[in-house]
Amino acid sequence: MDKPPHPFYRHLDRELAAVREAGLYKTERVITTPQGAHVQTLNAEGSPRDVLNLCANNYLGLSAHPAVLEAAHAALRSHGYGLSSVRFICGTQDLHKQLEARLARFLGTEDTILYAAAFDANGGLFEPLLGEQDAIISDTLNHASIIDGIRLCKARRYRYQHNDMADLERCLQQAAADGARFTLVFTDGVFSMDGTIAQLDVIRRLCDQYGALLGVDECHATGFLGATGRGTHEHRGVFGQIDIITGTLGKALGGASGGFTSGRRAVIELLRQRSRPYLFSNTVAPVIVGASLAVLDLLESSTELRDRLADNTRFFRDAIRAAGFQIRPGDHPIVPIMVHDAVLAQRLSARLLELGVYAVGFFYPVVPQGQARIRVQLSAAHTRSDLEHAVAAFAQAGRELGLVA
Ligand SMILES: *Cc1c(COP(=O)(O)O)cnc(C)c1O
């Protein structure tokens, strides 16, 4: 007779059922093509369908860009597939050193350290640098990887209300009153659910006033925010004034995977000595590193892609508003189209897919109750006719669901 399953597995089945009942179960749509403005997905019956993609972090359209693919092929040929080593044993190639130097130059810092993912960059950032005499002040809506990284660190924790500069100042005063040796303020440069751009100029001024350091996670900014795409610091006029920048190669910069931390030489040097995801996890694959160098070549030689993304963002924001939808104001290519009701958001997303437009709905607990939305993310790869098609589909689905007149 078969052994009965361990009670643990029945426990997991109950947990999964609870997730489903709460309406929080996440499914994955299967794509059969490279990432791009248009992708082919499989529907529930397994048959393919071409859709316009409005939900990738492919801001600059580099995920399958010919120059990026060619650089990836070239690096594969010249530097092999994998390193089978962490960096400090035998996992550092000339390409890795080049990319770290190039990222530092691009971001306006002294040095950069690569990680397997930005999640690891944030996870391994705080604990090596700060101790129990120190303070970390964090925006309440900071990314999960920042929250986890801070949890691993013994520094005293303070949280300010999202984007609330008066509350940040209260935290700075409290940290000082509590006798913090060093204080680090850490924020997302761009918050991914709303496209809100952090007020880095104000935050920098407050940090200077209270002698605090400033760190920023630039995952939704590097490559396209600011006049030459350097990021939120360029956009807010504080380029070269950020102590620590973390970011990803897995969004605008080609979208494969990999992350980094960038800052003063001593910060990066200490991370190389002590940051656990760096010390105990494999080197970023040479293919990704070679392709990322080509991405930086592209971005430093021309602002064409970030300019086109900015044009697309302006066009779509104006057109979707003219179609009667309520959006969160701003100028980031993340465009939250507010539906408020979770069921309606899911119905809108499903109807859009039928109309050939792939855009996902977000609802509680990913966003606050009553703030359900479709989050659109624009790309330099979208053409004007793509965006006109998208707006027409939103207008039709919106009328059918009684969301717009
Ligand atoms: C996507 C994202 C990350 C994680 O990046 P990966 O490189 O995919 O691990 C971290 N922080 C923020 C703000 C992000 O948006």
mmCIF file of N, CA and C in Angstrom, residues 4-59:
data_model
loop_
_atom_site.group_PDB
_atom_site.id
_atom_site.type_symbol
_atom_site.label_atom_id
_atom_site.label_comp_id
_atom_site.label_asym_id
_atom_site.label_seq_id
_atom_site.Cartn_x
_atom_site.Cartn_y
_atom_site.Cartn_z
ATOM 1 N N PRO A 4 0.720 7.023 3.207
ATOM 2 C CA PRO A 4 -0.135 8.216 3.174
ATOM 3 C C PRO A 4 0.747 9.468 3.148
ATOM 4 N N PRO A 5 0.266 10.540 2.497
ATOM 5 C CA PRO A 5 1.104 11.737 2.435
ATOM 6 C C PRO A 5 1.318 12.331 3.822
ATOM 7 N N HIS A 6 2.456 12.932 4.014
ATOM 8 C CA HIS A 6 2.769 13.620 5.266
ATOM 9 C C HIS A 6 1.747 14.736 5.495
ATOM 10 N N PRO A 7 1.309 14.962 6.730
ATOM 11 C CA PRO A 7 0.304 16.011 6.989
ATOM 12 C C PRO A 7 0.735 17.395 6.462
ATOM 13 N N PHE A 8 2.030 17.591 6.368
ATOM 14 C CA PHE A 8 2.542 18.856 5.837
ATOM 15 C C PHE A 8 1.935 19.175 4.468
ATOM 16 N N TYR A 9 1.806 18.140 3.617
ATOM 17 C CA TYR A 9 1.325 18.381 2.256
ATOM 18 C C TYR A 9 -0.166 18.724 2.246
ATOM 19 N N ARG A 10 -0.925 18.142 3.195
ATOM 20 C CA ARG A 10 -2.337 18.536 3.311
ATOM 21 C C ARG A 10 -2.429 19.981 3.777
ATOM 22 N N HIS A 11 -1.523 20.349 4.657
ATOM 23 C CA HIS A 11 -1.452 21.735 5.131
ATOM 24 C C HIS A 11 -1.214 22.680 3.951
ATOM 25 N N LEU A 12 -0.278 22.306 3.071
ATOM 26 C CA LEU A 12 -0.005 23.159 1.902
ATOM 27 C C LEU A 12 -1.230 23.261 0.994
ATOM 28 N N ASP A 13 -1.945 22.153 0.808
ATOM 29 C CA ASP A 13 -3.152 22.186 -0.027
ATOM 30 C C ASP A 13 -4.182 23.148 0.548
ATOM 31 N N ARG A 14 -4.303 23.137 1.882
ATOM 32 C CA ARG A 14 -5.255 24.072 2.512
ATOM 33 C C ARG A 14 -4.799 25.522 2.316
ATOM 34 N N GLU A 15 -3.492 25.753 2.450
ATOM 35 C CA GLU A 15 -2.963 27.111 2.239
ATOM 36 C C GLU A 15 -3.269 27.596 0.821
ATOM 37 N N LEU A 16 -3.039 26.694 -0.144
ATOM 38 C CA LEU A 16 -3.291 27.067 -1.539
ATOM 39 C C LEU A 16 -4.772 27.344 -1.767
ATOM 40 N N ALA A 17 -5.622 26.532 -1.166
ATOM 41 C CA ALA A 17 -7.066 26.751 -1.312
ATOM 42 C C ALA A 17 -7.446 28.109 -0.738
ATOM 43 N N ALA A 18 -6.812 28.474 0.371
ATOM 44 C CA ALA A 18 -7.110 29.770 0.999
ATOM 45 C C ALA A 18 -6.686 30.917 0.077
ATOM 46 N N VAL A 19 -5.542 30.755 -0.573
ATOM 47 C CA VAL A 19 -5.088 31.797 -1.512
ATOM 48 C C VAL A 19 -6.105 31.950 -2.639
ATOM 49 N N ARG A 20 -6.574 30.802 -3.160
ATOM 50 C CA ARG A 20 -7.562 30.851 -4.245
ATOM 51 C C ARG A 20 -8.848 31.509 -3.780
ATOM 52 N N GLU A 21 -9.334 31.094 -2.601
ATOM 53 C CA GLU A 21 -10.599 31.643 -2.100
ATOM 54 C C GLU A 21 -10.512 33.145 -1.879
ATOM 55 N N ALA A 22 -9.344 33.613 -1.470
ATOM 56 C CA ALA A 22 -9.177 35.054 -1.236
ATOM 57 C C ALA A 22 -9.051 35.826 -2.551
ATOM 58 N N GLY A 23 -9.052 35.090 -3.670
ATOM 59 C CA GLY A 23 -8.926 35.752 -4.974
ATOM 60 C C GLY A 23 -7.526 36.257 -5.240
ATOM 61 N N LEU A 24 -6.532 35.682 -4.560
ATOM 62 C CA LEU A 24 -5.164 36.186 -4.680
ATOM 63 C C LEU A 24 -4.258 35.250 -5.483
ATOM 64 N N TYR A 25 -4.864 34.205 -6.050
ATOM 65 C CA TYR A 25 -4.047 33.215 -6.740
ATOM 66 C C TYR A 25 -3.520 33.801 -8.050
ATOM 67 N N LYS A 26 -2.209 33.709 -8.241
ATOM 68 C CA LYS A 26 -1.595 34.280 -9.438
ATOM 69 C C LYS A 26 -1.335 33.182 -10.463
ATOM 70 N N THR A 27 -1.776 33.432 -11.693
ATOM 71 C CA THR A 27 -1.478 32.490 -12.761
ATOM 72 C C THR A 27 -0.478 33.149 -13.717
ATOM 73 N N GLU A 28 0.183 32.346 -14.493
ATOM 74 C CA GLU A 28 1.196 32.856 -15.407
ATOM 75 C C GLU A 28 0.755 32.623 -16.843
ATOM 76 N N ARG A 29 0.718 33.699 -17.592
ATOM 77 C CA ARG A 29 0.369 33.582 -19.006
ATOM 78 C C ARG A 29 1.617 33.176 -19.787
ATOM 79 N N VAL A 30 1.474 32.188 -20.644
ATOM 80 C CA VAL A 30 2.641 31.671 -21.370
ATOM 81 C C VAL A 30 2.823 32.430 -22.679
ATOM 82 N N ILE A 31 4.035 32.929 -22.875
ATOM 83 C CA ILE A 31 4.410 33.649 -24.100
ATOM 84 C C ILE A 31 5.335 32.748 -24.915
ATOM 85 N N THR A 32 5.130 32.739 -26.225
ATOM 86 C CA THR A 32 5.907 31.816 -27.066
ATOM 87 C C THR A 32 6.881 32.551 -27.979
ATOM 88 N N THR A 33 7.001 33.861 -27.795
ATOM 89 C CA THR A 33 7.881 34.665 -28.649
ATOM 90 C C THR A 33 8.839 35.456 -27.765
ATOM 91 N N PRO A 34 9.861 36.107 -28.372
ATOM 92 C CA PRO A 34 10.676 37.024 -27.565
ATOM 93 C C PRO A 34 9.812 38.154 -27.006
ATOM 94 N N GLN A 35 10.312 38.785 -25.949
ATOM 95 C CA GLN A 35 9.611 39.936 -25.373
ATOM 96 C C GLN A 35 9.638 41.083 -26.379
ATOM 97 N N GLY A 36 8.514 41.804 -26.508
ATOM 98 C CA GLY A 36 8.488 42.921 -27.437
ATOM 99 C C GLY A 36 7.174 43.652 -27.372
ATOM 100 N N ALA A 37 7.013 44.635 -28.259
ATOM 101 C CA ALA A 37 5.762 45.393 -28.325
ATOM 102 C C ALA A 37 4.595 44.457 -28.627
ATOM 103 N N HIS A 38 4.871 43.436 -29.440
ATOM 104 C CA HIS A 38 3.867 42.418 -29.739
ATOM 105 C C HIS A 38 4.415 41.068 -29.298
ATOM 106 N N VAL A 39 3.584 40.289 -28.651
ATOM 107 C CA VAL A 39 3.992 38.944 -28.267
ATOM 108 C C VAL A 39 2.867 37.977 -28.632
ATOM 109 N N GLN A 40 3.238 36.710 -28.726
ATOM 110 C CA GLN A 40 2.236 35.682 -28.931
ATOM 111 C C GLN A 40 2.029 34.973 -27.597
ATOM 112 N N THR A 41 0.773 34.858 -27.190
ATOM 113 C CA THR A 41 0.478 34.152 -25.944
ATOM 114 C C THR A 41 -0.394 32.945 -26.265
ATOM 115 N N LEU A 42 -0.441 32.026 -25.322
ATOM 116 C CA LEU A 42 -1.327 30.889 -25.467
ATOM 117 C C LEU A 42 -2.580 31.154 -24.642
ATOM 118 N N ASN A 43 -3.740 30.940 -25.234
ATOM 119 C CA ASN A 43 -4.971 31.094 -24.447
ATOM 120 C C ASN A 43 -5.247 29.809 -23.668
ATOM 121 N N ALA A 44 -6.368 29.796 -22.939
ATOM 122 C CA ALA A 44 -6.658 28.666 -22.050
ATOM 123 C C ALA A 44 -6.706 27.347 -22.815
ATOM 124 N N GLU A 45 -7.103 27.404 -24.086
ATOM 125 C CA GLU A 45 -7.176 26.165 -24.887
ATOM 126 C C GLU A 45 -5.820 25.805 -25.493
ATOM 127 N N GLY A 46 -4.817 26.636 -25.245
ATOM 128 C CA GLY A 46 -3.489 26.333 -25.753
ATOM 129 C C GLY A 46 -3.247 26.821 -27.172
ATOM 130 N N SER A 47 -4.196 27.597 -27.714
ATOM 131 C CA SER A 47 -3.927 28.096 -29.071
ATOM 132 C C SER A 47 -3.305 29.495 -28.993
ATOM 133 N N PRO A 48 -2.406 29.785 -29.959
ATOM 134 C CA PRO A 48 -1.643 31.027 -29.911
ATOM 135 C C PRO A 48 -2.458 32.242 -30.350
ATOM 136 N N ARG A 49 -2.027 33.409 -29.860
ATOM 137 C CA ARG A 49 -2.738 34.636 -30.227
ATOM 138 C C ARG A 49 -1.754 35.794 -30.091
ATOM 139 N N ASP A 50 -1.778 36.682 -31.093
ATOM 140 C CA ASP A 50 -0.881 37.847 -31.070
ATOM 141 C C ASP A 50 -1.524 38.977 -30.298
ATOM 142 N N VAL A 51 -0.779 39.556 -29.378
ATOM 143 C CA VAL A 51 -1.328 40.681 -28.609
ATOM 144 C C VAL A 51 -0.300 41.807 -28.526
ATOM 145 N N LEU A 52 -0.834 43.000 -28.346
ATOM 146 C CA LEU A 52 0.001 44.166 -28.081
ATOM 147 C C LEU A 52 0.346 44.149 -26.598
ATOM 148 N N ASN A 53 1.617 44.212 -26.301
ATOM 149 C CA ASN A 53 2.039 44.050 -24.903
ATOM 150 C C ASN A 53 2.203 45.403 -24.208
ATOM 151 N N LEU A 54 1.387 45.627 -23.174
ATOM 152 C CA LEU A 54 1.456 46.873 -22.411
ATOM 153 C C LEU A 54 1.856 46.605 -20.952
ATOM 154 N N CYS A 55 2.502 45.473 -20.693
ATOM 155 C CA CYS A 55 2.812 45.207 -19.285
ATOM 156 C C CYS A 55 4.230 44.699 -19.045
ATOM 157 N N ALA A 56 5.144 44.987 -19.963
ATOM 158 C CA ALA A 56 6.539 44.602 -19.732
ATOM 159 C C ALA A 56 7.335 45.790 -19.201
ATOM 160 N N ASN A 57 8.426 45.476 -18.520
ATOM 161 C CA ASN A 57 9.374 46.520 -18.084
ATOM 162 C C ASN A 57 10.384 46.812 -19.197
ATOM 163 N N ASN A 58 9.969 46.546 -20.414
ATOM 164 C CA ASN A 58 10.839 46.673 -21.596
ATOM 165 C C ASN A 58 10.792 48.122 -22.100
ATOM 166 N N TYR A 59 11.117 49.061 -21.185
ATOM 167 C CA TYR A 59 10.872 50.487 -21.432
ATOM 168 C C TYR A 59 11.530 50.997 -22.708
#
